Coordinates of C-alpha atoms in Angstrom, one line a residue:
Chain W
M172 CA 135.1 79.1 124.1
E173 CA 134.4 76.2 126.4
L174 CA 133.4 73.8 123.8
T175 CA 134.5 70.8 125.9
E176 CA 131.7 71.9 128.5
L177 CA 129.3 71.8 125.9
A178 CA 130.1 68.5 124.4
E179 CA 130.0 67.1 128.2
C180 CA 126.5 68.8 128.4
V181 CA 125.4 67.4 125.1
S182 CA 126.4 63.8 126.3
S183 CA 124.5 64.0 129.6
M184 CA 120.6 63.5 129.4
S185 CA 120.0 65.5 132.6
C186 CA 121.7 68.8 131.2
V187 CA 120.4 68.4 127.8
V188 CA 116.8 68.3 129.3
T189 CA 117.4 71.4 131.6
Q190 CA 118.9 73.4 128.7
L191 CA 116.2 72.3 126.4
A192 CA 113.4 73.5 128.8
A193 CA 115.0 76.9 129.0
G194 CA 115.7 77.1 125.4
L195 CA 112.2 76.5 124.4
T196 CA 110.8 78.7 127.1
I197 CA 112.9 81.7 125.9
G198 CA 112.3 80.7 122.1
M199 CA 108.3 80.9 122.9
L200 CA 108.6 84.3 124.6
L201 CA 110.7 85.6 121.6
F202 CA 108.1 84.1 119.4
L203 CA 105.3 86.2 120.8
V204 CA 107.2 89.5 120.0
A205 CA 108.6 88.3 116.8
S206 CA 105.0 87.0 115.5
G207 CA 103.6 90.5 116.3
L208 CA 106.4 92.1 114.6
T209 CA 106.0 89.8 111.6
L210 CA 102.1 90.2 111.5
I211 CA 102.5 94.2 111.4
F212 CA 105.0 93.9 108.7
G213 CA 103.0 91.4 106.6
V214 CA 99.6 93.4 106.9
L215 CA 100.8 97.0 107.1
G216 CA 104.2 96.8 105.1
L217 CA 105.6 98.6 108.1
V218 CA 108.9 97.9 109.8
N219 CA 108.0 98.4 113.4
F220 CA 111.3 99.3 115.0
A221 CA 109.8 100.4 118.0
H222 CA 108.4 96.8 118.7
G223 CA 110.9 96.2 121.2
S224 CA 109.9 99.1 123.2
L225 CA 106.6 98.0 123.5
Y226 CA 107.8 94.6 125.0
M227 CA 109.6 96.8 127.5
M228 CA 106.3 98.8 128.3
G229 CA 104.5 95.5 128.6
A230 CA 106.8 94.5 131.5
Y231 CA 106.8 97.9 133.2
F232 CA 102.8 97.9 133.0
A233 CA 102.9 94.4 134.6
L234 CA 105.4 95.6 137.5
A235 CA 103.1 98.5 137.9
A236 CA 100.0 96.2 138.3
Y237 CA 101.8 93.3 140.1
G238 CA 103.0 95.7 143.1
P239 CA 99.5 97.0 144.4
T240 CA 97.6 93.9 143.6
G241 CA 99.9 91.0 143.9
S242 CA 98.3 88.9 141.1
F243 CA 100.5 87.7 138.5
A244 CA 97.2 87.3 136.1
I245 CA 96.4 90.8 136.4
A246 CA 100.0 91.8 135.7
V247 CA 100.2 89.8 132.5
L248 CA 96.6 91.4 131.5
A249 CA 97.8 95.0 132.1
G250 CA 101.0 94.4 130.5
T251 CA 99.1 93.2 127.4
L252 CA 96.3 95.9 127.2
G253 CA 98.5 98.6 128.1
A254 CA 101.1 97.8 125.2
A255 CA 98.0 97.3 122.8
L256 CA 96.6 100.6 123.8
L257 CA 99.8 102.3 123.6
G258 CA 100.5 100.6 120.2
L259 CA 96.8 101.9 118.9
F260 CA 97.8 105.4 119.9
F261 CA 101.3 105.4 118.2
E262 CA 99.5 103.9 115.0
R263 CA 96.8 106.3 114.9
F264 CA 98.8 109.5 115.5
L265 CA 102.2 108.5 114.0
L266 CA 102.8 105.6 112.2
S267 CA 99.6 105.7 110.0
R268 CA 101.0 109.2 108.6
I269 CA 103.9 107.4 107.1
Y270 CA 102.3 104.2 105.4
G271 CA 103.8 103.4 102.1
Q272 CA 106.8 105.9 102.7
D273 CA 110.4 104.5 102.4
V274 CA 112.1 102.6 104.9
L275 CA 114.2 105.6 106.0
M276 CA 111.0 107.4 107.2
Q277 CA 109.7 104.4 109.2
L278 CA 113.2 103.8 110.6
L279 CA 113.4 107.6 111.8
V280 CA 109.7 107.8 113.5
C281 CA 110.4 104.5 115.4
Y282 CA 114.0 105.7 116.5
A283 CA 112.1 108.6 117.8
I284 CA 109.7 106.6 119.7
I285 CA 112.5 104.5 121.0
L286 CA 114.2 107.4 122.5
I287 CA 111.0 108.8 124.1
L288 CA 110.0 105.7 125.6
D289 CA 113.2 105.0 127.1
D290 CA 113.2 108.3 128.8
V291 CA 109.6 108.3 130.0
V292 CA 110.6 105.0 131.5
K293 CA 113.4 106.5 133.3
I294 CA 111.2 109.4 134.7
I295 CA 108.5 107.3 135.9
W296 CA 110.3 104.1 137.1
G297 CA 113.9 105.4 137.5
A298 CA 117.0 103.9 135.3
D299 CA 117.8 101.0 137.8
F300 CA 117.2 97.3 137.2
R301 CA 113.8 96.0 138.3
N302 CA 112.8 92.6 139.1
M303 CA 109.4 91.4 139.7
G304 CA 110.7 88.0 141.0
V305 CA 108.7 84.7 140.6
P306 CA 105.1 85.1 142.2
P307 CA 104.6 83.1 145.2
A308 CA 102.1 81.1 143.6
F309 CA 104.3 79.6 141.4
L310 CA 106.9 78.8 143.9
H311 CA 106.4 74.9 143.3
P312 CA 108.9 72.2 143.3
P313 CA 110.6 71.7 139.9
F314 CA 109.8 68.9 137.6
I315 CA 112.5 66.3 137.2
I316 CA 112.3 64.9 133.7
G317 CA 115.5 62.2 132.8
G318 CA 117.6 63.8 135.8
G319 CA 117.0 67.2 134.5
V320 CA 115.7 70.2 136.2
V321 CA 112.6 72.1 134.6
P322 CA 111.4 74.9 137.0
Y323 CA 107.9 75.0 137.5
F324 CA 107.5 78.5 136.3
Y325 CA 109.2 77.6 133.1
A326 CA 106.6 74.8 132.5
I327 CA 103.7 77.4 133.3
L328 CA 105.6 80.1 130.9
F329 CA 105.8 77.5 128.2
G330 CA 102.1 76.5 128.6
I331 CA 100.9 80.0 128.5
T332 CA 103.0 81.1 125.4
A333 CA 102.0 77.9 123.4
L334 CA 98.2 78.7 124.2
I335 CA 98.8 82.1 122.8
A336 CA 100.6 80.7 119.8
V337 CA 97.6 78.4 119.1
A338 CA 95.1 80.9 119.6
L339 CA 97.0 83.4 117.1
S340 CA 97.2 80.8 114.4
Y341 CA 93.5 79.5 114.9
G342 CA 92.4 83.3 114.7
M343 CA 94.5 84.0 111.7
S344 CA 93.4 80.8 109.9
R345 CA 89.8 80.2 110.7
T346 CA 88.0 83.2 111.6
R347 CA 86.3 85.9 109.7
F348 CA 88.8 88.4 111.2
G349 CA 91.9 86.4 110.3
R350 CA 90.6 86.0 106.7
I351 CA 90.1 89.8 106.3
V352 CA 93.6 90.2 107.6
R353 CA 95.0 87.9 105.3
A354 CA 93.2 89.4 102.5
A355 CA 94.4 92.9 103.5
A356 CA 98.0 91.7 103.4
V357 CA 97.7 90.6 99.8
N358 CA 95.4 93.4 98.2
P359 CA 94.2 96.1 100.7
G360 CA 92.5 97.9 97.8
M361 CA 90.4 94.9 97.1
V362 CA 89.4 94.6 100.7
G363 CA 88.4 98.5 101.0
A364 CA 86.3 98.0 97.7
L365 CA 84.4 95.1 99.5
G366 CA 83.3 97.5 101.9
I367 CA 85.6 96.8 104.9
N368 CA 87.4 99.4 106.8
T369 CA 90.7 98.9 106.1
T370 CA 91.7 101.8 108.7
V371 CA 90.2 99.7 111.3
V372 CA 91.7 96.5 110.1
Y373 CA 95.2 98.1 110.1
A374 CA 94.9 99.8 113.7
A375 CA 93.4 96.3 115.1
V376 CA 96.4 94.3 113.5
F377 CA 98.6 96.9 115.2
A378 CA 97.0 96.7 118.6
I379 CA 97.1 93.0 118.3
G380 CA 101.0 93.0 117.4
A381 CA 101.6 95.4 120.3
G382 CA 99.6 93.3 122.7
L383 CA 101.7 90.3 121.7
A384 CA 104.9 92.2 122.5
G385 CA 103.3 93.4 125.8
A386 CA 102.3 90.0 126.9
A387 CA 105.8 88.7 126.3
G388 CA 107.4 91.7 128.4
A389 CA 104.9 91.0 131.0
L390 CA 105.3 87.3 131.1
S391 CA 109.2 87.4 131.3
A392 CA 109.3 90.2 134.0
P393 CA 109.6 87.5 136.6
I394 CA 112.8 85.8 135.0
R395 CA 114.3 88.7 133.2
S396 CA 115.2 92.0 134.9
V397 CA 113.5 95.1 133.5
V398 CA 115.6 98.0 132.4
P399 CA 115.0 101.1 130.3
G400 CA 116.7 100.2 127.0
A401 CA 115.6 96.7 127.1
G402 CA 113.7 97.1 124.2
V403 CA 116.5 97.2 122.0
S404 CA 118.1 93.8 122.6
I405 CA 114.5 92.1 122.3
L406 CA 114.1 94.1 119.1
I407 CA 117.3 93.0 117.5
E408 CA 116.5 89.3 118.3
S409 CA 113.0 89.5 117.1
F410 CA 114.3 91.0 113.8
I411 CA 116.7 88.1 113.7
V412 CA 113.7 85.8 114.2
T413 CA 111.6 87.4 111.4
V414 CA 114.4 87.5 109.0
I415 CA 115.5 84.0 109.6
G416 CA 112.0 82.8 109.5
G417 CA 110.8 85.1 106.5
M418 CA 109.2 88.3 106.6
G419 CA 105.5 87.9 107.3
S420 CA 105.6 84.1 108.0
I421 CA 104.1 82.9 111.4
G422 CA 105.3 79.4 110.8
G423 CA 108.9 80.4 110.0
A424 CA 108.7 82.7 113.0
L425 CA 108.0 79.9 115.2
A426 CA 110.9 77.8 113.8
A427 CA 113.1 80.4 114.1
S428 CA 112.4 81.4 117.7
L429 CA 112.9 78.0 118.7
I430 CA 116.3 77.7 116.8
L431 CA 117.4 81.1 118.6
G432 CA 116.0 80.1 122.1
L433 CA 118.1 76.8 121.9
T434 CA 121.1 78.7 120.5
R435 CA 120.9 80.8 123.5
S436 CA 120.6 78.2 126.0
F437 CA 123.1 75.8 124.6
G438 CA 125.4 78.6 123.7
S439 CA 125.8 80.0 127.0
I440 CA 127.5 77.0 128.1
G441 CA 129.6 76.4 125.1
F442 CA 130.5 80.0 124.1
P443 CA 129.1 82.3 126.6
L444 CA 130.6 85.4 125.4
F445 CA 129.7 84.8 121.5
V446 CA 126.0 84.0 122.2
E447 CA 125.0 87.4 120.3
G448 CA 127.4 86.7 117.8
A449 CA 126.3 83.1 117.1
M450 CA 122.8 84.5 116.5
F451 CA 124.1 87.0 113.8
V452 CA 126.2 84.1 112.2
I453 CA 122.9 82.0 112.0
M454 CA 121.0 85.0 110.4
A455 CA 123.6 85.8 107.8
L456 CA 124.2 82.0 106.7
V457 CA 120.4 81.8 106.2
L458 CA 120.2 85.0 104.4
I459 CA 123.1 84.0 102.1
L460 CA 121.9 80.5 101.5
R461 CA 118.0 81.5 101.3
P462 CA 117.6 85.2 101.1
S463 CA 113.7 85.3 101.7
G464 CA 114.1 83.1 104.8
L465 CA 112.9 79.8 105.9
G466 CA 109.1 80.3 105.3
G467 CA 109.2 83.2 103.1
R468 CA 108.1 83.3 99.6
R469 CA 110.8 83.7 97.0
G470 CA 110.5 86.6 94.8
Chain S
M143 CA 106.7 134.4 99.7
G144 CA 106.3 131.1 101.6
F145 CA 109.8 130.1 100.7
G146 CA 111.2 133.6 102.0
R147 CA 109.3 133.1 105.6
D148 CA 110.4 129.6 106.0
S149 CA 114.1 130.3 105.1
A150 CA 114.2 133.2 107.5
I151 CA 112.6 130.9 110.4
A152 CA 115.4 128.3 109.5
L153 CA 118.0 130.8 109.5
A154 CA 117.0 132.1 112.8
V155 CA 116.7 128.5 114.5
L156 CA 120.1 127.9 113.0
L157 CA 121.3 131.4 114.7
V158 CA 120.1 130.5 117.8
F159 CA 121.7 127.3 117.7
I160 CA 125.1 128.7 117.1
L161 CA 124.6 131.2 119.7
L162 CA 123.5 128.5 122.4
E163 CA 126.4 126.4 121.2
F164 CA 129.2 128.8 121.6
T165 CA 128.0 131.1 124.3
G166 CA 127.7 129.9 127.8
L167 CA 125.8 126.6 127.4
R168 CA 129.0 124.6 126.6
S169 CA 132.7 125.6 127.6
A170 CA 134.6 123.2 125.7
G171 CA 134.2 125.5 122.5
L172 CA 135.2 125.8 119.0
V173 CA 138.1 123.4 118.6
D174 CA 136.4 120.5 120.5
F175 CA 133.3 121.1 118.4
A176 CA 135.3 121.3 115.1
I177 CA 136.8 117.9 115.7
R178 CA 133.6 116.3 116.4
F179 CA 131.9 117.8 113.4
A180 CA 134.7 116.8 111.2
T181 CA 134.4 113.1 112.4
F182 CA 130.6 112.7 112.3
G183 CA 130.3 114.9 109.1
L184 CA 132.7 112.7 107.4
L185 CA 130.8 109.4 108.7
A186 CA 127.4 110.8 107.4
L187 CA 128.9 112.1 104.2
S188 CA 130.4 108.6 103.6
L189 CA 127.0 106.8 104.4
N190 CA 125.2 109.1 102.0
L191 CA 127.1 107.8 99.1
L192 CA 125.2 104.6 99.9
I193 CA 121.8 105.8 100.8
G194 CA 121.5 109.0 98.6
S195 CA 123.2 108.0 95.6
A196 CA 123.1 104.4 95.1
G197 CA 119.7 104.0 97.1
L198 CA 121.2 101.2 99.6
V199 CA 120.0 101.7 103.1
S200 CA 122.7 100.5 104.9
F201 CA 122.0 99.9 108.7
G202 CA 125.4 98.6 109.6
H203 CA 127.7 101.5 108.4
A204 CA 129.1 101.9 112.2
A205 CA 130.8 98.8 111.5
Y206 CA 133.4 100.5 109.3
F207 CA 133.7 103.4 111.8
G208 CA 134.5 101.1 114.7
M209 CA 136.8 99.0 112.4
G210 CA 138.8 102.2 111.4
A211 CA 139.1 103.3 115.1
Y212 CA 140.3 99.9 116.4
S213 CA 142.6 98.9 113.7
F214 CA 144.2 102.6 114.0
G215 CA 144.5 102.5 117.5
L216 CA 145.9 99.3 117.8
L217 CA 148.6 99.9 115.2
M218 CA 149.5 102.9 117.0
Q219 CA 149.6 101.2 120.3
T220 CA 152.4 98.9 118.8
G221 CA 154.7 101.9 118.8
A222 CA 156.2 100.8 115.4
W223 CA 154.1 102.8 112.9
S224 CA 153.9 106.7 112.1
V225 CA 150.6 108.6 112.0
P226 CA 150.2 108.9 108.4
A227 CA 151.3 105.0 107.5
A228 CA 149.0 103.7 110.3
I229 CA 146.0 105.8 109.0
M230 CA 146.6 104.5 105.4
A231 CA 146.7 101.0 106.8
A232 CA 143.7 101.2 109.1
V233 CA 141.7 102.4 106.0
A234 CA 142.9 99.8 104.0
M235 CA 141.9 97.1 106.4
T236 CA 138.7 99.0 106.6
A237 CA 138.1 98.6 103.0
L238 CA 139.1 95.1 103.0
L239 CA 136.5 94.4 105.6
A240 CA 133.8 96.3 103.4
L241 CA 134.7 94.4 100.4
I242 CA 134.1 90.9 102.1
I243 CA 130.8 92.1 103.9
G244 CA 129.7 94.1 100.8
A245 CA 130.2 91.0 98.5
L246 CA 127.6 89.3 100.6
C247 CA 125.3 92.0 101.1
V248 CA 124.9 93.9 97.9
R249 CA 123.0 91.4 96.0
L250 CA 120.0 91.4 98.5
S251 CA 117.1 93.7 98.1
E252 CA 116.2 96.8 100.3
I253 CA 115.1 95.4 103.6
Y254 CA 117.2 92.3 103.5
F255 CA 120.2 94.6 102.9
A256 CA 119.4 96.7 105.8
F257 CA 119.2 93.6 108.0
L258 CA 122.3 91.7 106.9
T259 CA 124.6 95.0 107.1
L260 CA 123.2 95.3 110.5
A261 CA 123.7 91.7 111.2
F262 CA 127.4 92.0 110.1
Q263 CA 127.8 95.2 112.3
M264 CA 126.5 93.7 115.3
L265 CA 128.7 90.5 114.8
L266 CA 131.7 93.0 114.6
H267 CA 130.2 94.4 117.8
S268 CA 130.3 91.1 119.6
L269 CA 133.7 90.1 118.4
I270 CA 135.1 93.4 119.9
L271 CA 133.1 92.6 123.3
S272 CA 134.4 88.9 123.2
W273 CA 137.9 89.2 122.0
I274 CA 139.1 91.0 125.3
G275 CA 142.7 90.0 125.0
L276 CA 142.9 92.3 121.8
T277 CA 140.2 94.9 122.3
G278 CA 139.9 95.2 126.0
G279 CA 136.3 94.2 125.5
D280 CA 133.6 96.4 127.2
Q281 CA 136.3 98.7 128.7
G282 CA 137.6 99.5 125.2
L283 CA 141.0 100.2 124.2
M284 CA 142.7 101.7 127.0
G285 CA 146.2 103.0 128.0
G286 CA 145.9 106.0 125.2
I287 CA 147.1 106.1 121.9
P288 CA 150.6 107.7 121.3
K289 CA 150.5 110.3 118.6
P290 CA 154.0 111.0 117.5
P291 CA 154.5 114.2 115.5
F292 CA 154.7 114.2 111.7
L293 CA 155.5 117.0 109.2
G294 CA 155.3 119.5 111.9
V295 CA 151.7 118.4 113.0
D296 CA 151.4 117.4 116.5
L297 CA 148.0 115.4 116.9
A298 CA 148.5 115.5 120.9
R299 CA 147.4 119.1 120.6
Q300 CA 143.6 119.9 120.3
D301 CA 144.2 122.7 117.7
H302 CA 146.3 120.8 115.5
L303 CA 143.9 117.6 115.8
A304 CA 141.1 120.1 114.8
A305 CA 142.9 121.4 111.8
F306 CA 143.9 118.2 110.8
S307 CA 140.3 116.6 111.1
L308 CA 138.7 119.5 109.1
F309 CA 141.4 119.0 106.5
C310 CA 140.6 115.2 106.2
L311 CA 136.8 116.2 106.0
V312 CA 137.6 118.8 103.2
A313 CA 139.8 116.6 101.3
S314 CA 137.5 113.4 101.6
A315 CA 134.5 115.8 100.6
V316 CA 136.2 117.0 97.6
A317 CA 137.2 113.3 96.5
L318 CA 133.7 112.1 97.2
R319 CA 132.3 114.9 95.1
Q320 CA 134.5 114.0 92.1
I321 CA 133.4 110.3 92.7
L322 CA 129.8 111.4 92.3
R323 CA 130.2 113.7 89.3
S324 CA 132.2 111.0 87.5
P325 CA 130.5 108.4 84.9
F326 CA 130.7 106.1 88.1
G327 CA 128.6 108.5 89.9
A328 CA 126.0 108.5 87.1
A329 CA 125.8 104.7 86.9
L330 CA 125.1 104.5 90.7
R331 CA 122.4 107.0 90.5
M332 CA 120.9 104.8 87.3
L333 CA 121.1 101.8 89.5
R334 CA 119.2 103.5 92.3
D335 CA 116.7 104.7 90.0
N336 CA 116.2 101.7 87.9
P337 CA 118.4 98.9 88.1
D338 CA 116.5 96.5 85.6
R339 CA 117.5 99.0 82.9
A340 CA 121.0 99.6 84.1
A341 CA 121.6 95.8 84.0
F342 CA 120.0 95.5 80.5
L343 CA 122.4 98.3 79.3
G344 CA 125.2 96.0 80.4
L345 CA 126.3 97.5 83.8
S346 CA 127.1 95.1 86.4
V347 CA 124.9 95.8 89.2
F348 CA 126.9 93.8 91.5
R349 CA 130.2 95.5 90.9
Y350 CA 129.0 99.1 91.0
R351 CA 127.2 98.5 94.2
L352 CA 130.2 96.7 95.6
A353 CA 132.4 99.6 94.6
A354 CA 130.2 102.0 96.1
F355 CA 130.0 100.0 99.3
V356 CA 133.8 99.6 99.6
I357 CA 134.3 103.5 99.1
A358 CA 131.8 104.3 101.6
G359 CA 133.2 101.9 104.1
S360 CA 136.7 103.3 103.4
F361 CA 135.7 106.9 104.2
A362 CA 133.7 105.8 107.3
G363 CA 137.0 104.1 108.4
L364 CA 138.8 107.3 108.1
A365 CA 136.1 108.9 110.2
G366 CA 136.8 106.1 112.7
V367 CA 140.5 107.0 112.8
L368 CA 139.6 110.6 113.7
M369 CA 137.4 109.5 116.3
S370 CA 140.0 107.2 117.8
L371 CA 142.4 110.2 117.6
Y372 CA 140.0 112.5 119.6
V373 CA 138.9 110.2 122.4
S374 CA 142.5 108.7 122.4
G375 CA 141.1 105.2 122.5
A376 CA 138.1 103.0 120.8
F377 CA 135.1 101.7 122.5
P378 CA 132.6 99.1 121.4
S379 CA 129.8 101.5 121.1
F380 CA 131.4 103.1 118.0
A381 CA 130.3 99.8 116.2
F382 CA 126.9 99.7 118.0
W383 CA 123.9 99.9 116.2
T384 CA 122.8 103.2 117.4
T385 CA 125.9 105.0 115.9
S386 CA 124.4 103.9 112.4
G387 CA 121.1 105.2 113.6
E388 CA 122.5 108.8 114.6
A389 CA 124.2 108.6 111.2
I390 CA 121.3 108.3 109.4
F391 CA 119.3 110.7 111.4
M392 CA 122.0 113.1 110.5
I393 CA 121.8 112.6 107.0
M394 CA 117.7 112.9 107.3
L395 CA 118.2 116.1 109.2
G396 CA 120.5 117.8 106.7
G397 CA 118.9 116.2 103.4
V398 CA 119.7 113.0 101.3
S399 CA 119.4 114.8 97.7
V400 CA 121.9 117.6 98.4
F401 CA 125.6 116.8 98.4
L402 CA 126.5 118.9 101.6
G403 CA 123.2 118.1 103.2
P404 CA 124.8 115.2 105.6
L405 CA 127.2 118.0 106.8
V406 CA 124.5 120.2 107.7
G407 CA 122.7 117.6 109.2
A408 CA 125.7 116.4 111.3
A409 CA 126.4 119.7 112.7
I410 CA 122.8 120.3 113.6
F411 CA 122.6 116.9 115.2
L412 CA 125.7 117.7 117.2
M413 CA 124.4 121.0 118.5
L414 CA 121.1 119.6 119.3
N415 CA 122.8 117.1 121.3
D416 CA 124.9 119.5 123.3
W417 CA 122.3 121.9 123.8
I418 CA 119.8 119.3 125.2
T419 CA 122.4 117.7 127.3
A420 CA 123.1 121.1 128.9
V421 CA 119.4 122.1 129.4
T422 CA 118.1 118.7 130.7
E423 CA 119.1 115.0 131.5
H424 CA 116.0 113.7 129.5
H425 CA 117.9 113.6 126.6
G426 CA 116.3 111.2 124.5
L427 CA 112.6 112.5 125.3
F428 CA 113.5 116.1 123.9
L429 CA 115.7 114.4 120.9
G430 CA 112.8 112.2 120.1
I431 CA 110.1 114.6 120.0
I432 CA 112.3 117.1 117.8
L433 CA 112.9 114.2 115.4
L434 CA 109.2 113.4 115.1
I435 CA 108.5 117.1 114.6
I436 CA 111.1 117.3 111.8
V437 CA 110.3 113.8 110.1
L438 CA 106.4 114.1 110.4
G439 CA 106.4 117.9 109.5
L440 CA 109.0 118.2 107.0
R441 CA 109.1 114.9 105.6
K442 CA 112.7 115.5 104.2
G443 CA 115.8 117.2 105.3
L444 CA 116.6 120.8 105.7
L445 CA 118.4 121.3 102.5
D446 CA 116.1 118.9 100.6
F447 CA 113.2 121.2 101.7
A448 CA 115.1 124.5 101.0
F449 CA 116.1 123.0 97.5
E450 CA 112.7 121.8 96.5
H451 CA 111.1 125.5 97.5
W452 CA 113.8 127.0 95.3
R453 CA 113.3 124.9 92.5
A454 CA 109.4 125.3 92.6
R455 CA 109.9 128.8 92.9
K456 CA 112.4 129.0 90.0
G457 CA 109.7 126.9 88.0
S458 CA 106.7 129.0 88.6
Q459 CA 108.8 132.1 87.3
P460 CA 108.7 132.3 83.6

């Protein structure tokens, strides 16, 4: 524990700004993964334990596309679309067979997918850490705000993730497709009776959720190292987000992601070895005090 | 007819596994396998008290496995404890941990129960990693564990350890079986099938579930003790979520509704693991494909599958 250093940091404007920027950026990336997870749970009733692996695949697809093209935009596109297609494949051939089954079945099918993807990645890309490095197009001098250093690339990342979050909430609340999805979450039988093909809706929602995870993986490839098994730690983090935020609640997921991102960035100063533990303490506290999460419906 | 063919296939597969396990592919042999089987069999058996009988899908059972291993290892390393006393103390400490965590978890419904147990397990895992002075951090509990002989049992010898582990497994299985056949076990099954009605009849849902949680945790602690004796140490991975995942996989392999299902599942899982490791380095790929075939093909454990066929056949014959 270095709590004195944390107190020192909190009392200095520059340190607060730096940590705030890092925390919000990490939080927004986490939000992309978690919102996909919570969307899939809310609509399909499926706990997708393999969601973190789709994040990892997004990062690897981005690496593969960035190598020959050198374009970060194409890399992010490749990560998003690749993970969406992979998700579509899993949903159609594996997960759609266990809709409505108990949590154990879902757990095991997803556990199998995690094991398989981790090994496929090792076969194709090797077991070592890989790093994309910040693309040259983003190597600009950092912003200085109140004495605090905000790297240019962090600001870009924050902008892109915020844009996706806005598009997601607009899509869910204002478009026809969003209304169908929300209706399917509440009463799929009625939606089907109205002549809407729920199979297609389910597949589309899963692909969107997978694409969000892939996008987060691709976007974070320049700042985090990419390694087989990376899916599990992000999976647990995004689960904490969905549980704190309330299963199925996008707004709750946003609040929880930012809380966790800030815990991570400030915690790495105050209690570097116990950052993981602190996230679980927060989750346990929320579950004990408010079992359905911050944004979840009680019932 | 269908059952005869299916069971013949299942038997043949099992035979192939046993042959592969003990001829050529693995050299460590029977003694080594017996210890690992007793350890993981006990872990899976104790978890099934929660999943199969009480209907509580715990995703944090490895916490008690790790707790048992670390407390036993630390007690023995002080040099002041005999083996039986340290085992009892380690199991008691694990039971206490399960009591505290269980009291916070068992009120919650299915999916939240799974996550809160997972959260406490990962909290213990990060405590183990960060309390380096006590636990050795990510290096694990190093320096070996002294195993002074007691009552003519010398656990430093592999054959003695194997016999001792199997004894612990059998004694625990008998005890768990008795618990499940008692009125307490019947109450747990009623709570699983219809908690509202059980509460209406005056059963305290909280107390029964908590008791089941503590019992299951204690036996998992004993399994952890056996594990620390086997590897002569303790490692953070004992309390990691994958250990819980593997235990659930074992239960599903063998079957949740038959008492001995988890033991069959543990044996198959260990052989599967050894066999795949011997043949290929792409361990997860093959394990995952086999898991998919079993889960999507059978949709239940092997013994569940066999028993349902047996019951259906008995039912169709007047």
